[in-house]
Amino acid sequence: FLSVLACQFGTHRERVAIEMQRLHRAQTHGSHAQTLQASASLRAALVPEYELVMQRIAQQSGGLGFLVALRGDLVSALSDRGVADDSGPETERADWRGLDFSLKSLLRVWFDTG
């Protein structure tokens, strides 16, 4: 499950590259409104799909508990797969670290008392 989540539901690099080019064109040849629209599109492209999945899980009864347990499984899997010590394949390491960063960030926001 974690591997599928990390590797198939992450950020789509091709879409990000397209939106970056679009933003660059808008900044150099477009209007202010086009630049703002391109910026918004790039920002949306940078959100990994698994963040949306995790947000939906968190809304379900017992969802936050599931995600906390999932984070524990993820930390163990990072070590088991060689992601924590850079011994796994580079792309896989990046995908797994991205998932870890996103889940940790979302949990911080959800459990922030301030």
GROMACS .gro file of N, CA, C and O in nm:
model
  456
    1PHE      N    1   0.083  -0.120   0.000
    1PHE     CA    2   0.000   0.000   0.000
    1PHE      C    3   0.087   0.126   0.000
    1PHE      O    4   0.061   0.219  -0.075
    2LEU      N    5   0.187   0.127   0.089
    2LEU     CA    6   0.273   0.245   0.098
    2LEU      C    7   0.349   0.269  -0.032
    2LEU      O    8   0.365   0.383  -0.075
    3SER      N    9   0.396   0.162  -0.093
    3SER     CA   10   0.471   0.176  -0.218
    3SER      C   11   0.382   0.234  -0.328
    3SER      O   12   0.424   0.324  -0.402
    4VAL      N   13   0.261   0.185  -0.339
    4VAL     CA   14   0.167   0.237  -0.439
    4VAL      C   15   0.137   0.383  -0.410
    4VAL      O   16   0.139   0.467  -0.500
    5LEU      N   17   0.111   0.414  -0.285
    5LEU     CA   18   0.081   0.552  -0.246
    5LEU      C   19   0.197   0.643  -0.281
    5LEU      O   20   0.179   0.749  -0.343
    6ALA      N   21   0.319   0.604  -0.242
    6ALA     CA   22   0.437   0.688  -0.263
    6ALA      C   23   0.471   0.704  -0.411
    6ALA      O   24   0.504   0.814  -0.456
    7CYS      N   25   0.465   0.594  -0.485
    7CYS     CA   26   0.517   0.596  -0.623
    7CYS      C   27   0.413   0.628  -0.729
    7CYS      O   28   0.449   0.676  -0.836
    8GLN      N   29   0.286   0.603  -0.702
    8GLN     CA   30   0.185   0.624  -0.806
    8GLN      C   31   0.089   0.739  -0.777
    8GLN      O   32   0.015   0.780  -0.865
    9PHE      N   33   0.089   0.790  -0.654
    9PHE     CA   34  -0.003   0.897  -0.619
    9PHE      C   35   0.070   1.023  -0.572
    9PHE      O   36   0.017   1.103  -0.497
   10GLY      N   37   0.192   1.039  -0.618
   10GLY     CA   38   0.271   1.155  -0.582
   10GLY      C   39   0.246   1.271  -0.677
   10GLY      O   40   0.142   1.281  -0.742
   11THR      N   41   0.344   1.358  -0.685
   11THR     CA   42   0.337   1.472  -0.775
   11THR      C   43   0.370   1.425  -0.916
   11THR      O   44   0.465   1.350  -0.936
   12HIS      N   45   0.293   1.468  -1.012
   12HIS     CA   46   0.318   1.431  -1.152
   12HIS      C   47   0.422   1.527  -1.209
   12HIS      O   48   0.392   1.644  -1.237
   13ARG      N   49   0.543   1.477  -1.225
   13ARG     CA   50   0.655   1.561  -1.266
   13ARG      C   51   0.633   1.627  -1.402
   13ARG      O   52   0.673   1.741  -1.423
   14GLU      N   53   0.570   1.555  -1.493
   14GLU     CA   54   0.546   1.612  -1.626
   14GLU      C   55   0.451   1.731  -1.618
   14GLU      O   56   0.473   1.833  -1.684
   15ARG      N   57   0.347   1.718  -1.537
   15ARG     CA   58   0.251   1.828  -1.522
   15ARG      C   59   0.320   1.949  -1.458
   15ARG      O   60   0.297   2.064  -1.498
   16VAL      N   61   0.406   1.924  -1.359
   16VAL     CA   62   0.479   2.032  -1.294
   16VAL      C   63   0.567   2.104  -1.395
   16VAL      O   64   0.571   2.227  -1.401
   17ALA      N   65   0.638   2.027  -1.480
   17ALA     CA   66   0.726   2.087  -1.581
   17ALA      C   67   0.647   2.173  -1.679
   17ALA      O   68   0.689   2.284  -1.715
   18ILE      N   69   0.531   2.126  -1.720
   18ILE     CA   70   0.446   2.202  -1.812
   18ILE      C   71   0.400   2.332  -1.746
   18ILE      O   72   0.404   2.439  -1.808
   19GLU      N   73   0.357   2.322  -1.619
   19GLU     CA   74   0.308   2.442  -1.549
   19GLU      C   75   0.422   2.540  -1.522
   19GLU      O   76   0.401   2.661  -1.523
   20MET      N   77   0.543   2.490  -1.500
   20MET     CA   78   0.658   2.579  -1.482
   20MET      C   79   0.686   2.656  -1.611
   20MET      O   80   0.713   2.777  -1.608
   21GLN      N   81   0.680   2.587  -1.724
   21GLN     CA   82   0.701   2.654  -1.853
   21GLN      C   83   0.591   2.757  -1.878
   21GLN      O   84   0.619   2.868  -1.925
   22ARG      N   85   0.470   2.721  -1.843
   22ARG     CA   86   0.357   2.813  -1.860
   22ARG      C   87   0.377   2.939  -1.775
   22ARG      O   88   0.353   3.051  -1.821
   23LEU      N   89   0.422   2.920  -1.652
   23LEU     CA   90   0.448   3.034  -1.564
   23LEU      C   91   0.560   3.121  -1.620
   23LEU      O   92   0.549   3.244  -1.622
   24HIS      N   93   0.665   3.059  -1.668
   24HIS     CA   94   0.776   3.135  -1.724
   24HIS      C   95   0.730   3.218  -1.845
   24HIS      O   96   0.764   3.337  -1.856
   25ARG      N   97   0.650   3.156  -1.933
   25ARG     CA   98   0.596   3.230  -2.048
   25ARG      C   99   0.509   3.346  -2.003
   25ARG      O  100   0.517   3.456  -2.058
   26ALA      N  101   0.426   3.322  -1.902
   26ALA     CA  102   0.337   3.427  -1.853
   26ALA      C  103   0.417   3.541  -1.791
   26ALA      O  104   0.384   3.659  -1.810
   27GLN      N  105   0.523   3.509  -1.719
   27GLN     CA  106   0.605   3.612  -1.656
   27GLN      C  107   0.682   3.695  -1.758
   27GLN      O  108   0.702   3.815  -1.739
   28THR      N  109   0.724   3.632  -1.866
   28THR     CA  110   0.805   3.705  -1.964
   28THR      C  111   0.722   3.769  -2.075
   28THR      O  112   0.762   3.873  -2.128
   29HIS      N  113   0.607   3.711  -2.109
   29HIS     CA  114   0.530   3.762  -2.223
   29HIS      C  115   0.383   3.788  -2.193
   29HIS      O  116   0.311   3.837  -2.280
   30GLY      N  117   0.338   3.755  -2.074
   30GLY     CA  118   0.195   3.764  -2.046
   30GLY      C  119   0.159   3.879  -1.955
   30GLY      O  120   0.243   3.958  -1.911
   31SER      N  121   0.032   3.884  -1.926
   31SER     CA  122  -0.021   3.988  -1.837
   31SER      C  123  -0.006   3.944  -1.691
   31SER      O  124   0.027   3.828  -1.662
   32HIS      N  125  -0.035   4.036  -1.604
   32HIS     CA  126  -0.032   4.005  -1.460
   32HIS      C  127  -0.134   3.896  -1.428
   32HIS      O  128  -0.106   3.804  -1.350
   33ALA      N  129  -0.251   3.905  -1.487
   33ALA     CA  130  -0.356   3.805  -1.464
   33ALA      C  131  -0.312   3.667  -1.512
   33ALA      O  132  -0.336   3.566  -1.445
   34GLN      N  133  -0.244   3.660  -1.626
   34GLN     CA  134  -0.194   3.532  -1.676
   34GLN      C  135  -0.087   3.475  -1.583
   34GLN      O  136  -0.081   3.353  -1.561
   35THR      N  137  -0.004   3.562  -1.529
   35THR     CA  138   0.099   3.517  -1.435
   35THR      C  139   0.036   3.462  -1.308
   35THR      O  140   0.078   3.357  -1.258
   36LEU      N  141  -0.066   3.530  -1.258
   36LEU     CA  142  -0.135   3.481  -1.139
   36LEU      C  143  -0.202   3.346  -1.165
   36LEU      O  144  -0.196   3.256  -1.081
   37GLN      N  145  -0.266   3.332  -1.280
   37GLN     CA  146  -0.332   3.206  -1.315
   37GLN      C  147  -0.229   3.094  -1.330
   37GLN      O  148  -0.250   2.983  -1.280
   38ALA      N  149  -0.118   3.122  -1.395
   38ALA     CA  150  -0.013   3.022  -1.412
   38ALA      C  151   0.048   2.983  -1.277
   38ALA      O  152   0.079   2.866  -1.254
   39SER      N  153   0.062   3.079  -1.188
   39SER     CA  154   0.113   3.051  -1.053
   39SER      C  155   0.019   2.958  -0.977
   39SER      O  156   0.063   2.863  -0.911
   40ALA      N  157  -0.110   2.985  -0.987
   40ALA     CA  158  -0.210   2.901  -0.921
   40ALA      C  159  -0.208   2.760  -0.978
   40ALA      O  160  -0.219   2.662  -0.904
   41SER      N  161  -0.194   2.749  -1.109
   41SER     CA  162  -0.190   2.617  -1.173
   41SER      C  163  -0.066   2.539  -1.130
   41SER      O  164  -0.073   2.418  -1.106
   42LEU      N  165   0.047   2.607  -1.119
   42LEU     CA  166   0.170   2.541  -1.074
   42LEU      C  167   0.155   2.496  -0.929
   42LEU      O  168   0.192   2.383  -0.894
   43ARG      N  169   0.099   2.582  -0.845
   43ARG     CA  170   0.079   2.547  -0.705
   43ARG      C  171  -0.009   2.421  -0.694
   43ARG      O  172   0.021   2.330  -0.617
   44ALA      N  173  -0.115   2.414  -0.772
   44ALA     CA  174  -0.203   2.296  -0.770
   44ALA      C  175  -0.130   2.172  -0.820
   44ALA      O  176  -0.148   2.062  -0.766
   45ALA      N  177  -0.045   2.188  -0.921
   45ALA     CA  178   0.029   2.073  -0.976
   45ALA      C  179   0.130   2.018  -0.876
   45ALA      O  180   0.165   1.900  -0.882
   46LEU      N  181   0.176   2.100  -0.785
   46LEU     CA  182   0.277   2.058  -0.688
   46LEU      C  183   0.220   1.978  -0.571
   46LEU      O  184   0.294   1.919  -0.494
   47VAL      N  185   0.088   1.975  -0.557
   47VAL     CA  186   0.026   1.900  -0.448
   47VAL      C  187   0.015   1.754  -0.490
   47VAL      O  188  -0.053   1.720  -0.587
   48PRO      N  189   0.084   1.663  -0.416
   48PRO     CA  190   0.076   1.522  -0.451
   48PRO      C  191  -0.065   1.468  -0.430
   48PRO      O  192  -0.136   1.511  -0.338
   49GLU      N  193  -0.104   1.373  -0.514
   49GLU     CA  194  -0.238   1.315  -0.503
   49GLU      C  195  -0.259   1.249  -0.368
   49GLU      O  196  -0.371   1.248  -0.315
   50TYR      N  197  -0.152   1.192  -0.310
   50TYR     CA  198  -0.171   1.123  -0.182
   50TYR      C  199  -0.208   1.220  -0.070
   50TYR      O  200  -0.268   1.178   0.029
   51GLU      N  201  -0.178   1.348  -0.084
   51GLU     CA  202  -0.224   1.443   0.018
   51GLU      C  203  -0.376   1.454   0.017
   51GLU      O  204  -0.438   1.462   0.123
   52LEU      N  205  -0.434   1.452  -0.101
   52LEU     CA  206  -0.580   1.456  -0.109
   52LEU      C  207  -0.640   1.329  -0.050
   52LEU      O  208  -0.742   1.334   0.019
   53VAL      N  209  -0.577   1.214  -0.077
   53VAL     CA  210  -0.623   1.087  -0.021
   53VAL      C  211  -0.617   1.092   0.131
   53VAL      O  212  -0.712   1.055   0.200
   54MET      N  213  -0.504   1.140   0.184
   54MET     CA  214  -0.489   1.146   0.329
   54MET      C  215  -0.587   1.243   0.393
   54MET      O  216  -0.640   1.218   0.502
   55GLN      N  217  -0.616   1.354   0.326
   55GLN     CA  218  -0.714   1.449   0.380
   55GLN      C  219  -0.852   1.386   0.386
   55GLN      O  220  -0.926   1.408   0.482
   56ARG      N  221  -0.885   1.307   0.287
   56ARG     CA  222  -1.017   1.240   0.288
   56ARG      C  223  -1.023   1.132   0.396
   56ARG      O  224  -1.125   1.115   0.462
   57ILE      N  225  -0.912   1.058   0.413
   57ILE     CA  226  -0.907   0.957   0.519
   57ILE      C  227  -0.924   1.024   0.655
   57ILE      O  228  -0.997   0.974   0.741
   58ALA      N  229  -0.858   1.137   0.676
   58ALA     CA  230  -0.864   1.207   0.804
   58ALA      C  231  -1.006   1.251   0.840
   58ALA      O  232  -1.040   1.262   0.958
   59GLN      N  233  -1.090   1.271   0.740
   59GLN     CA  234  -1.227   1.315   0.765
   59GLN      C  235  -1.319   1.201   0.810
   59GLN      O  236  -1.428   1.226   0.859
   60GLN      N  237  -1.272   1.078   0.793
   60GLN     CA  238  -1.354   0.963   0.829
   60GLN      C  239  -1.339   0.930   0.977
   60GLN      O  240  -1.237   0.964   1.039
   61SER      N  241  -1.436   0.863   1.032
   61SER     CA  242  -1.428   0.821   1.172
   61SER      C  243  -1.307   0.727   1.189
   61SER      O  244  -1.293   0.631   1.115
   62GLY      N  245  -1.220   0.761   1.283
   62GLY     CA  246  -1.099   0.682   1.305
   62GLY      C  247  -0.989   0.709   1.205
   62GLY      O  248  -0.884   0.644   1.208
   63GLY      N  249  -1.011   0.805   1.116
   63GLY     CA  250  -0.915   0.833   1.010
   63GLY      C  251  -0.782   0.886   1.060
   63GLY      O  252  -0.676   0.846   1.011
   64LEU      N  253  -0.786   0.977   1.158
   64LEU     CA  254  -0.661   1.031   1.211
   64LEU      C  255  -0.579   0.922   1.279
   64LEU      O  256  -0.456   0.917   1.263
   65GLY      N  257  -0.645   0.835   1.353
   65GLY     CA  258  -0.574   0.723   1.416
   65GLY      C  259  -0.510   0.633   1.312
   65GLY      O  260  -0.396   0.586   1.329
   66PHE      N  261  -0.582   0.609   1.204
   66PHE     CA  262  -0.528   0.528   1.095
   66PHE      C  263  -0.403   0.594   1.037
   66PHE      O  264  -0.303   0.528   1.011
   67LEU      N  265  -0.409   0.725   1.016
   67LEU     CA  266  -0.295   0.796   0.958
   67LEU      C  267  -0.175   0.801   1.052
   67LEU      O  268  -0.060   0.794   1.008
   68VAL      N  269  -0.200   0.809   1.182
   68VAL     CA  270  -0.090   0.805   1.279
   68VAL      C  271  -0.023   0.667   1.272
   68VAL      O  272   0.100   0.657   1.269
   69ALA      N  273  -0.104   0.561   1.267
   69ALA     CA  274  -0.048   0.425   1.254
   69ALA      C  275   0.025   0.409   1.121
   69ALA      O  276   0.131   0.346   1.114
   70LEU      N  277  -0.031   0.467   1.017
   70LEU     CA  278   0.032   0.462   0.885
   70LEU      C  279   0.169   0.530   0.888
   70LEU      O  280   0.265   0.481   0.829
   71ARG      N  281   0.178   0.640   0.960
   71ARG     CA  282   0.307   0.710   0.973
   71ARG      C  283   0.410   0.620   1.041
   71ARG      O  284   0.526   0.614   1.002
   72GLY      N  285   0.367   0.547   1.143
   72GLY     CA  286   0.456   0.451   1.209
   72GLY      C  287   0.503   0.343   1.113
   72GLY      O  288   0.621   0.308   1.109
   73ASP      N  289   0.410   0.290   1.034
   73ASP     CA  290   0.446   0.190   0.932
   73ASP      C  291   0.541   0.249   0.829
   73ASP      O  292   0.634   0.182   0.785
   74LEU      N  293   0.517   0.373   0.794
   74LEU     CA  294   0.601   0.440   0.694
   74LEU      C  295   0.744   0.457   0.746
   74LEU      O  296   0.840   0.430   0.674
   75VAL      N  297   0.758   0.498   0.870
   75VAL     CA  298   0.892   0.514   0.928
   75VAL      C  299   0.966   0.381   0.928
   75VAL      O  300   1.084   0.374   0.891
   76SER      N  301   0.898   0.273   0.965
   76SER     CA  302   0.960   0.141   0.962
   76SER      C  303   0.997   0.101   0.820
   76SER      O  304   1.105   0.047   0.795
   77ALA      N  305   0.907   0.125   0.726
   77ALA     CA  306   0.932   0.088   0.587
   77ALA      C  307   1.048   0.168   0.527
   77ALA      O  308   1.125   0.115   0.446
   78LEU      N  309   1.060   0.293   0.566
   78LEU     CA  310   1.171   0.375   0.517
   78LEU      C  311   1.304   0.310   0.554
   78LEU      O  312   1.397   0.304   0.473
   79SER      N  313   1.313   0.262   0.675
   79SER     CA  314   1.435   0.197   0.722
   79SER      C  315   1.455   0.063   0.651
   79SER      O  316   1.564   0.032   0.604
   80ASP      N  317   1.348  -0.016   0.643
   80ASP     CA  318   1.356  -0.149   0.581
   80ASP      C  319   1.394  -0.143   0.433
   80ASP      O  320   1.465  -0.230   0.383
   81ARG      N  321   1.349  -0.043   0.363
   81ARG     CA  322   1.371  -0.033   0.220
   81ARG      C  323   1.500   0.041   0.184
   81ARG      O  324   1.531   0.061   0.069
   82GLY      N  325   1.575   0.083   0.284
   82GLY     CA  326   1.699   0.154   0.257
   82GLY      C  327   1.680   0.298   0.219
   82GLY      O  328   1.771   0.363   0.168
   83VAL      N  329   1.560   0.351   0.241
   83VAL     CA  330   1.533   0.490   0.205
   83VAL      C  331   1.596   0.584   0.306
   83VAL      O  332   1.649   0.689   0.270
   84ALA      N  333   1.594   0.544   0.431
   84ALA     CA  334   1.648   0.631   0.536
   84ALA      C  335   1.797   0.652   0.523
   84ALA      O  336   1.850   0.757   0.559
   85ASP      N  337   1.869   0.552   0.470
   85ASP     CA  338   2.015   0.562   0.463
   85ASP      C  339   2.067   0.575   0.320
   85ASP      O  340   2.184   0.552   0.294
   86ASP      N  341   1.982   0.610   0.226
   86ASP     CA  342   2.021   0.636   0.086
   86ASP      C  343   2.071   0.513   0.012
   86ASP      O  344   2.140   0.526  -0.089
   87SER      N  345   2.034   0.391   0.057
   87SER     CA  346   2.081   0.273  -0.015
   87SER      C  347   1.981   0.222  -0.119
   87SER      O  348   2.015   0.136  -0.198
   88GLY      N  349   1.860   0.276  -0.121
   88GLY     CA  350   1.760   0.235  -0.220
   88GLY      C  351   1.775   0.313  -0.350
   88GLY      O  352   1.855   0.407  -0.358
   89PRO      N  353   1.698   0.276  -0.454
   89PRO     CA  354   1.702   0.351  -0.580
   89PRO      C  355   1.663   0.498  -0.560
   89PRO      O  356   1.576   0.529  -0.479
   90GLU      N  357   1.727   0.587  -0.634
   90GLU     CA  358   1.710   0.731  -0.614
   90GLU      C  359   1.566   0.778  -0.630
   90GLU      O  360   1.513   0.854  -0.547
   91THR      N  361   1.498   0.737  -0.737
   91THR     CA  362   1.360   0.780  -0.760
   91THR      C  363   1.268   0.730  -0.650
   91THR      O  364   1.184   0.803  -0.599
   92GLU      N  365   1.287   0.604  -0.610
   92GLU     CA  366   1.205   0.547  -0.503
   92GLU      C  367   1.229   0.622  -0.373
   92GLU      O  368   1.135   0.653  -0.300
   93ARG      N  369   1.355   0.655  -0.343
   93ARG     CA  370   1.385   0.731  -0.221
   93ARG      C  371   1.313   0.865  -0.222
   93ARG      O  372   1.254   0.906  -0.122
   94ALA      N  373   1.317   0.932  -0.335
   94ALA     CA  374   1.251   1.063  -0.345
   94ALA      C  375   1.100   1.050  -0.326
   94ALA      O  376   1.038   1.130  -0.255
   95ASP      N  377   1.040   0.948  -0.387
   95ASP     CA  378   0.895   0.927  -0.373
   95ASP      C  379   0.857   0.897  -0.229
   95ASP      O  380   0.761   0.954  -0.176
   96TRP      N  381   0.931   0.809  -0.165
   96TRP     CA  382   0.901   0.771  -0.026
   96TRP      C  383   0.925   0.888   0.068
   96TRP      O  384   0.848   0.911   0.161
   97ARG      N  385   1.031   0.962   0.046
   97ARG     CA  386   1.058   1.078   0.133
   97ARG      C  387   0.952   1.185   0.115
   97ARG      O  388   0.915   1.254   0.211
   98GLY      N  389   0.903   1.200  -0.007
   98GLY     CA  390   0.794   1.295  -0.031
   98GLY      C  391   0.669   1.257   0.045
   98GLY      O  392   0.603   1.342   0.106
   99LEU      N  393   0.635   1.128   0.043
   99LEU     CA  394   0.519   1.079   0.117
   99LEU      C  395   0.539   1.103   0.266
   99LEU      O  396   0.448   1.151   0.335
  100ASP      N  397   0.657   1.072   0.317
  100ASP     CA  398   0.687   1.092   0.458
  100ASP      C  399   0.674   1.240   0.496
  100ASP      O  400   0.610   1.274   0.596
  101PHE      N  401   0.731   1.327   0.416
  101PHE     CA  402   0.724   1.471   0.444
  101PHE      C  403   0.578   1.519   0.446
  101PHE      O  404   0.537   1.592   0.536
  102SER      N  405   0.501   1.478   0.347
  102SER     CA  406   0.361   1.522   0.339
  102SER      C  407   0.280   1.472   0.458
  102SER      O  408   0.204   1.549   0.519
  103LEU      N  409   0.294   1.343   0.491
  103LEU     CA  410   0.216   1.289   0.603
  103LEU      C  411   0.256   1.354   0.734
  103LEU      O  412   0.171   1.393   0.814
  104LYS      N  413   0.385   1.372   0.755
  104LYS     CA  414   0.433   1.437   0.877
  104LYS      C  415   0.380   1.581   0.884
  104LYS      O  416   0.335   1.627   0.989
  105SER      N  417   0.382   1.653   0.772
  105SER     CA  418   0.334   1.791   0.769
  105SER      C  419   0.185   1.800   0.797
  105SER      O  420   0.139   1.886   0.873
  106LEU      N  421   0.108   1.711   0.735
  106LEU     CA  422  -0.037   1.712   0.758
  106LEU      C  423  -0.069   1.679   0.904
  106LEU      O  424  -0.155   1.744   0.965
  107LEU      N  425  -0.001   1.581   0.960
  107LEU     CA  426  -0.025   1.546   1.100
  107LEU      C  427   0.009   1.662   1.192
  107LEU      O  428  -0.063   1.688   1.289
  108ARG      N  429   0.115   1.734   1.161
  108ARG     CA  430   0.152   1.852   1.242
  108ARG      C  431   0.040   1.956   1.239
  108ARG      O  432   0.006   2.014   1.342
  109VAL      N  433  -0.014   1.981   1.122
  109VAL     CA  434  -0.122   2.079   1.109
  109VAL      C  435  -0.246   2.032   1.187
  109VAL      O  436  -0.307   2.110   1.261
  110TRP      N  437  -0.282   1.906   1.170
  110TRP     CA  438  -0.404   1.855   1.234
  110TRP      C  439  -0.393   1.850   1.385
  110TRP      O  440  -0.492   1.860   1.455
  111PHE      N  441  -0.272   1.830   1.439
  111PHE     CA  442  -0.255   1.820   1.583
  111PHE      C  443  -0.199   1.948   1.645
  111PHE      O  444  -0.170   1.951   1.764
  112ASP      N  445  -0.187   2.055   1.566
  112ASP     CA  446  -0.139   2.182   1.618
  112ASP      C  447  -0.244   2.241   1.711
  112ASP      O  448  -0.361   2.251   1.677
  113THR      N  449  -0.201   2.280   1.829
  113THR     CA  450  -0.296   2.335   1.927
  113THR      C  451  -0.317   2.485   1.912
  113THR      O  452  -0.407   2.541   1.972
  114GLY      N  453  -0.232   2.550   1.834
  114GLY     CA  454  -0.239   2.694   1.824
  114GLY      C  455  -0.328   2.738   1.717
  114GLY      O  456  -0.386   2.839   1.705
   0.00000   0.00000   0.00000
